Amino acid sequence: MARGPKKHLKRLRAPKSWLLNKTDGVFAPRSRPGPHKLRESLPLVLVLRNRLKYALNYEETKKITHQRLIKIDHRVRTDPNFATGIMDVIQIDRVNENFRILYDVKGRFVCHRITGAEAAFKLCKVTKKITGPKGVPMIITSDARTIRYPDPMIRINDTIVYDMKEKAIKDFMSLEVGNLCMVTGGKNLGRIGVITTRDHHAGGFD
């Protein structure tokens, strides 16, 4: 009988977007439960060791994170298995570098180098729109943020521009025909294009 969360992941069962060699060992780092789902995230250890080459092994990665040198979305993270996901900003102040986690056109995670001005904001997809206690309107985003009193025009599936320093919504874009979009799931993961049509499938709630 299972007791508590799973802490192990076999390398052959790791997501293909992590780009791990299947002959480099039996196990792979498993993302901690966090703002992104397991198969839609990239553990911080793989960012520092496999992508940016700041560490040679897992132990060196732990020493880097435990020195509080790594910030994710402007917050220090000391867990080497912290789950980073699409649009997350990784900052390394000691070398003055900023990266954004994105997908390439084949659906693989890439660390895209950005400027300090770009690191101040991120794009978040609105996944839920709820009314909280005492009638407070809230939205919940794709990176598990709960934002109170949003613009009433923001709807589910819209994208917001979130300022991480001021912790406020700066702008938003609607999921409408003619707008640019990136596919974040399925066989076309990572592809960017223009929305030409939206289909409505009748469900039991109609």
CSV table of C-alpha atoms in Angstrom, one decimal:
chain,number,residue,atom,x,y,z
A,1,MET,CA,0.0,0.0,0.0
A,2,ALA,CA,1.4,3.4,-1.0
A,3,ARG,CA,2.2,5.8,1.8
A,4,GLY,CA,2.7,9.4,0.7
A,5,PRO,CA,3.7,10.9,-2.6
A,6,LYS,CA,5.9,9.0,-5.1
A,7,LYS,CA,9.6,10.1,-5.0
A,8,HIS,CA,11.1,8.0,-7.8
A,9,LEU,CA,11.0,8.1,-11.6
A,10,LYS,CA,12.5,5.6,-13.9
A,11,ARG,CA,14.5,7.2,-16.7
A,12,LEU,CA,12.6,5.3,-19.4
A,13,ARG,CA,9.3,6.8,-18.1
A,14,ALA,CA,10.5,10.4,-18.0
A,15,PRO,CA,8.9,12.8,-20.5
A,16,LYS,CA,10.5,12.9,-23.9
A,17,SER,CA,10.6,16.7,-23.6
A,18,TRP,CA,13.4,16.4,-21.0
A,19,LEU,CA,15.8,14.9,-23.6
A,20,LEU,CA,17.4,12.4,-21.2
A,21,ASN,CA,19.6,9.6,-22.5
A,22,LYS,CA,18.2,6.2,-21.6
A,23,THR,CA,21.7,4.7,-21.0
A,24,ASP,CA,22.8,7.3,-18.4
A,25,GLY,CA,21.3,5.4,-15.5
A,26,VAL,CA,18.2,3.7,-14.2
A,27,PHE,CA,16.5,6.7,-12.5
A,28,ALA,CA,15.7,10.3,-13.4
A,29,PRO,CA,15.0,13.3,-11.2
A,30,ARG,CA,11.3,13.6,-10.3
A,31,SER,CA,9.7,17.0,-10.1
A,32,ARG,CA,8.3,17.9,-6.7
A,33,PRO,CA,4.6,18.6,-6.6
A,34,GLY,CA,4.3,22.3,-7.4
A,35,PRO,CA,2.8,24.9,-9.8
A,36,HIS,CA,3.2,22.6,-12.8
A,37,LYS,CA,2.2,19.1,-13.6
A,38,LEU,CA,4.9,16.4,-13.6
A,39,ARG,CA,4.9,15.8,-17.3
A,40,GLU,CA,4.5,19.5,-18.1
A,41,SER,CA,7.5,20.6,-16.0
A,42,LEU,CA,11.3,20.4,-16.0
A,43,PRO,CA,13.1,19.8,-12.7
A,44,LEU,CA,15.6,22.6,-11.8
A,45,VAL,CA,18.4,20.1,-11.6
A,46,LEU,CA,18.0,19.3,-15.3
A,47,VAL,CA,18.1,23.0,-16.1
A,48,LEU,CA,21.3,23.6,-14.3
A,49,ARG,CA,23.1,20.4,-15.1
A,50,ASN,CA,21.9,19.3,-18.6
A,51,ARG,CA,20.9,22.5,-20.2
A,52,LEU,CA,23.0,25.4,-18.8
A,53,LYS,CA,26.0,23.2,-17.8
A,54,TYR,CA,26.6,25.0,-14.5
A,55,ALA,CA,27.0,21.6,-12.7
A,56,LEU,CA,28.5,18.3,-13.6
A,57,ASN,CA,26.3,16.2,-11.4
A,58,TYR,CA,23.4,16.2,-8.9
A,59,GLU,CA,25.6,16.9,-5.9
A,60,GLU,CA,27.0,20.1,-7.5
A,61,THR,CA,23.5,21.2,-8.3
A,62,LYS,CA,22.5,20.8,-4.7
A,63,LYS,CA,25.4,23.0,-3.6
A,64,ILE,CA,24.4,25.7,-6.1
A,65,THR,CA,20.8,25.8,-5.0
A,66,HIS,CA,21.6,25.6,-1.2
A,67,GLN,CA,23.7,28.7,-1.6
A,68,ARG,CA,20.4,30.5,-2.6
A,69,LEU,CA,21.8,31.6,-5.9
A,70,ILE,CA,18.8,30.6,-8.1
A,71,LYS,CA,15.6,32.5,-8.3
A,72,ILE,CA,12.5,31.3,-10.1
A,73,ASP,CA,9.8,33.9,-10.8
A,74,HIS,CA,11.7,36.3,-8.5
A,75,ARG,CA,11.7,33.9,-5.5
A,76,VAL,CA,14.7,32.0,-4.2
A,77,ARG,CA,14.3,28.2,-4.6
A,78,THR,CA,16.6,25.8,-2.8
A,79,ASP,CA,15.0,22.5,-3.9
A,80,PRO,CA,17.0,21.0,-6.9
A,81,ASN,CA,13.8,19.1,-7.9
A,82,PHE,CA,11.6,22.2,-8.0
A,83,ALA,CA,9.2,22.0,-11.0
A,84,THR,CA,9.8,24.7,-13.6
A,85,GLY,CA,7.4,25.1,-16.4
A,86,ILE,CA,6.5,27.1,-19.5
A,87,MET,CA,7.0,30.8,-19.2
A,88,ASP,CA,8.9,30.5,-15.9
A,89,VAL,CA,11.8,33.0,-15.4
A,90,ILE,CA,15.0,31.6,-14.0
A,91,GLN,CA,17.4,34.3,-12.6
A,92,ILE,CA,21.1,33.7,-11.6
A,93,ASP,CA,22.1,37.1,-10.1
A,94,ARG,CA,25.8,36.2,-9.6
A,95,VAL,CA,26.4,35.9,-13.3
A,96,ASN,CA,23.6,38.4,-14.2
A,97,GLU,CA,21.8,35.9,-16.5
A,98,ASN,CA,18.0,35.4,-17.0
A,99,PHE,CA,16.3,32.6,-18.8
A,100,ARG,CA,12.7,31.8,-19.7
A,101,ILE,CA,11.5,28.2,-20.0
A,102,LEU,CA,9.8,27.6,-23.4
A,103,TYR,CA,9.0,24.8,-25.8
A,104,ASP,CA,10.7,24.5,-29.2
A,105,VAL,CA,8.7,23.6,-32.3
A,106,LYS,CA,9.1,19.9,-31.6
A,107,GLY,CA,7.8,20.2,-28.0
A,108,ARG,CA,11.1,20.0,-26.2
A,109,PHE,CA,12.0,22.3,-23.3
A,110,VAL,CA,14.5,25.1,-24.0
A,111,CYS,CA,16.1,27.7,-21.8
A,112,HIS,CA,15.7,31.0,-23.8
A,113,ARG,CA,18.0,33.8,-22.7
A,114,ILE,CA,16.2,37.0,-22.0
A,115,THR,CA,17.1,40.5,-20.7
A,116,GLY,CA,16.4,41.9,-17.2
A,117,ALA,CA,13.5,43.9,-18.5
A,118,GLU,CA,11.8,40.8,-19.9
A,119,ALA,CA,12.5,38.9,-16.7
A,120,ALA,CA,10.1,41.3,-14.8
A,121,PHE,CA,7.0,39.8,-16.4
A,122,LYS,CA,5.5,36.5,-17.6
A,123,LEU,CA,2.5,35.3,-19.5
A,124,CYS,CA,0.0,33.2,-17.7
A,125,LYS,CA,-3.1,31.4,-19.1
A,126,VAL,CA,-6.3,31.8,-17.2
A,127,THR,CA,-7.6,28.3,-16.3
A,128,LYS,CA,-10.4,29.1,-13.8
A,129,LYS,CA,-12.6,32.0,-12.9
A,130,ILE,CA,-14.2,31.7,-9.4
A,131,THR,CA,-15.9,33.8,-6.8
A,132,GLY,CA,-14.2,33.4,-3.4
A,133,PRO,CA,-15.3,34.1,0.2
A,134,LYS,CA,-17.4,37.3,0.6
A,135,GLY,CA,-18.0,37.5,-3.1
A,136,VAL,CA,-14.4,38.3,-4.1
A,137,PRO,CA,-13.8,37.6,-7.8
A,138,MET,CA,-10.7,35.5,-8.5
A,139,ILE,CA,-8.8,34.0,-11.4
A,140,ILE,CA,-6.5,31.0,-11.3
A,141,THR,CA,-3.7,30.8,-13.8
A,142,SER,CA,-1.7,28.0,-15.4
A,143,ASP,CA,1.1,28.3,-12.9
A,144,ALA,CA,-1.3,28.0,-10.0
A,145,ARG,CA,-1.5,31.7,-9.1
A,146,THR,CA,-4.7,33.0,-7.5
A,147,ILE,CA,-5.3,36.7,-8.4
A,148,ARG,CA,-8.0,38.6,-6.6
A,149,TYR,CA,-10.1,41.4,-8.2
A,150,PRO,CA,-9.0,40.9,-11.9
A,151,ASP,CA,-10.3,42.9,-14.8
A,152,PRO,CA,-14.0,41.8,-15.3
A,153,MET,CA,-13.3,41.4,-19.1
A,154,ILE,CA,-10.8,38.6,-18.5
A,155,ARG,CA,-12.3,35.2,-19.3
A,156,ILE,CA,-11.2,31.6,-19.1
A,157,ASN,CA,-8.5,30.7,-21.7
A,158,ASP,CA,-7.3,34.3,-22.0
A,159,THR,CA,-3.6,35.2,-21.4
A,160,ILE,CA,-2.5,37.8,-18.9
A,161,VAL,CA,0.7,39.7,-18.7
A,162,TYR,CA,1.7,39.4,-15.0
A,163,ASP,CA,4.2,41.7,-13.4
A,164,MET,CA,6.1,39.7,-10.9
A,165,LYS,CA,7.7,42.7,-9.1
A,166,GLU,CA,4.4,44.5,-8.5
A,167,LYS,CA,2.4,41.3,-8.4
A,168,ALA,CA,-0.3,42.8,-10.7
A,169,ILE,CA,-1.9,42.2,-14.0
A,170,LYS,CA,-0.5,44.6,-16.6
A,171,ASP,CA,-2.4,43.5,-19.7
A,172,PHE,CA,-4.4,40.6,-21.2
A,173,MET,CA,-5.1,39.1,-24.5
A,174,SER,CA,-8.2,37.2,-25.5
A,175,LEU,CA,-8.4,33.8,-27.3
A,176,GLU,CA,-9.9,35.2,-30.5
A,177,VAL,CA,-9.6,34.6,-34.2
A,178,GLY,CA,-6.6,36.5,-35.6
A,179,ASN,CA,-4.5,36.4,-32.5
A,180,LEU,CA,-1.1,34.7,-32.2
A,181,CYS,CA,-0.9,31.6,-30.0
A,182,MET,CA,1.4,28.8,-28.9
A,183,VAL,CA,0.1,25.2,-28.6
A,184,THR,CA,0.9,23.9,-25.0
A,185,GLY,CA,-0.4,20.3,-25.3
A,186,GLY,CA,-1.0,17.5,-27.8
A,187,LYS,CA,0.9,16.5,-30.9
A,188,ASN,CA,1.4,20.1,-32.0
A,189,LEU,CA,3.1,21.1,-28.7
A,190,GLY,CA,5.4,24.1,-29.1
A,191,ARG,CA,4.1,25.2,-32.5
A,192,ILE,CA,3.2,28.9,-32.9
A,193,GLY,CA,0.5,30.2,-35.3
A,194,VAL,CA,-2.5,32.4,-35.9
A,195,ILE,CA,-5.9,31.4,-34.7
A,196,THR,CA,-8.1,31.0,-37.8
A,197,THR,CA,-11.2,29.4,-36.4
A,198,ARG,CA,-12.7,28.1,-33.1
A,199,ASP,CA,-15.0,25.1,-33.0
A,200,HIS,CA,-17.8,24.8,-30.4
A,201,HIS,CA,-18.6,21.2,-29.4
A,202,ALA,CA,-22.0,20.8,-27.7
A,203,GLY,CA,-21.8,19.2,-24.3
A,204,GLY,CA,-24.1,18.1,-21.6
A,205,PHE,CA,-24.1,21.5,-20.0
A,206,ASP,CA,-25.6,23.2,-23.1
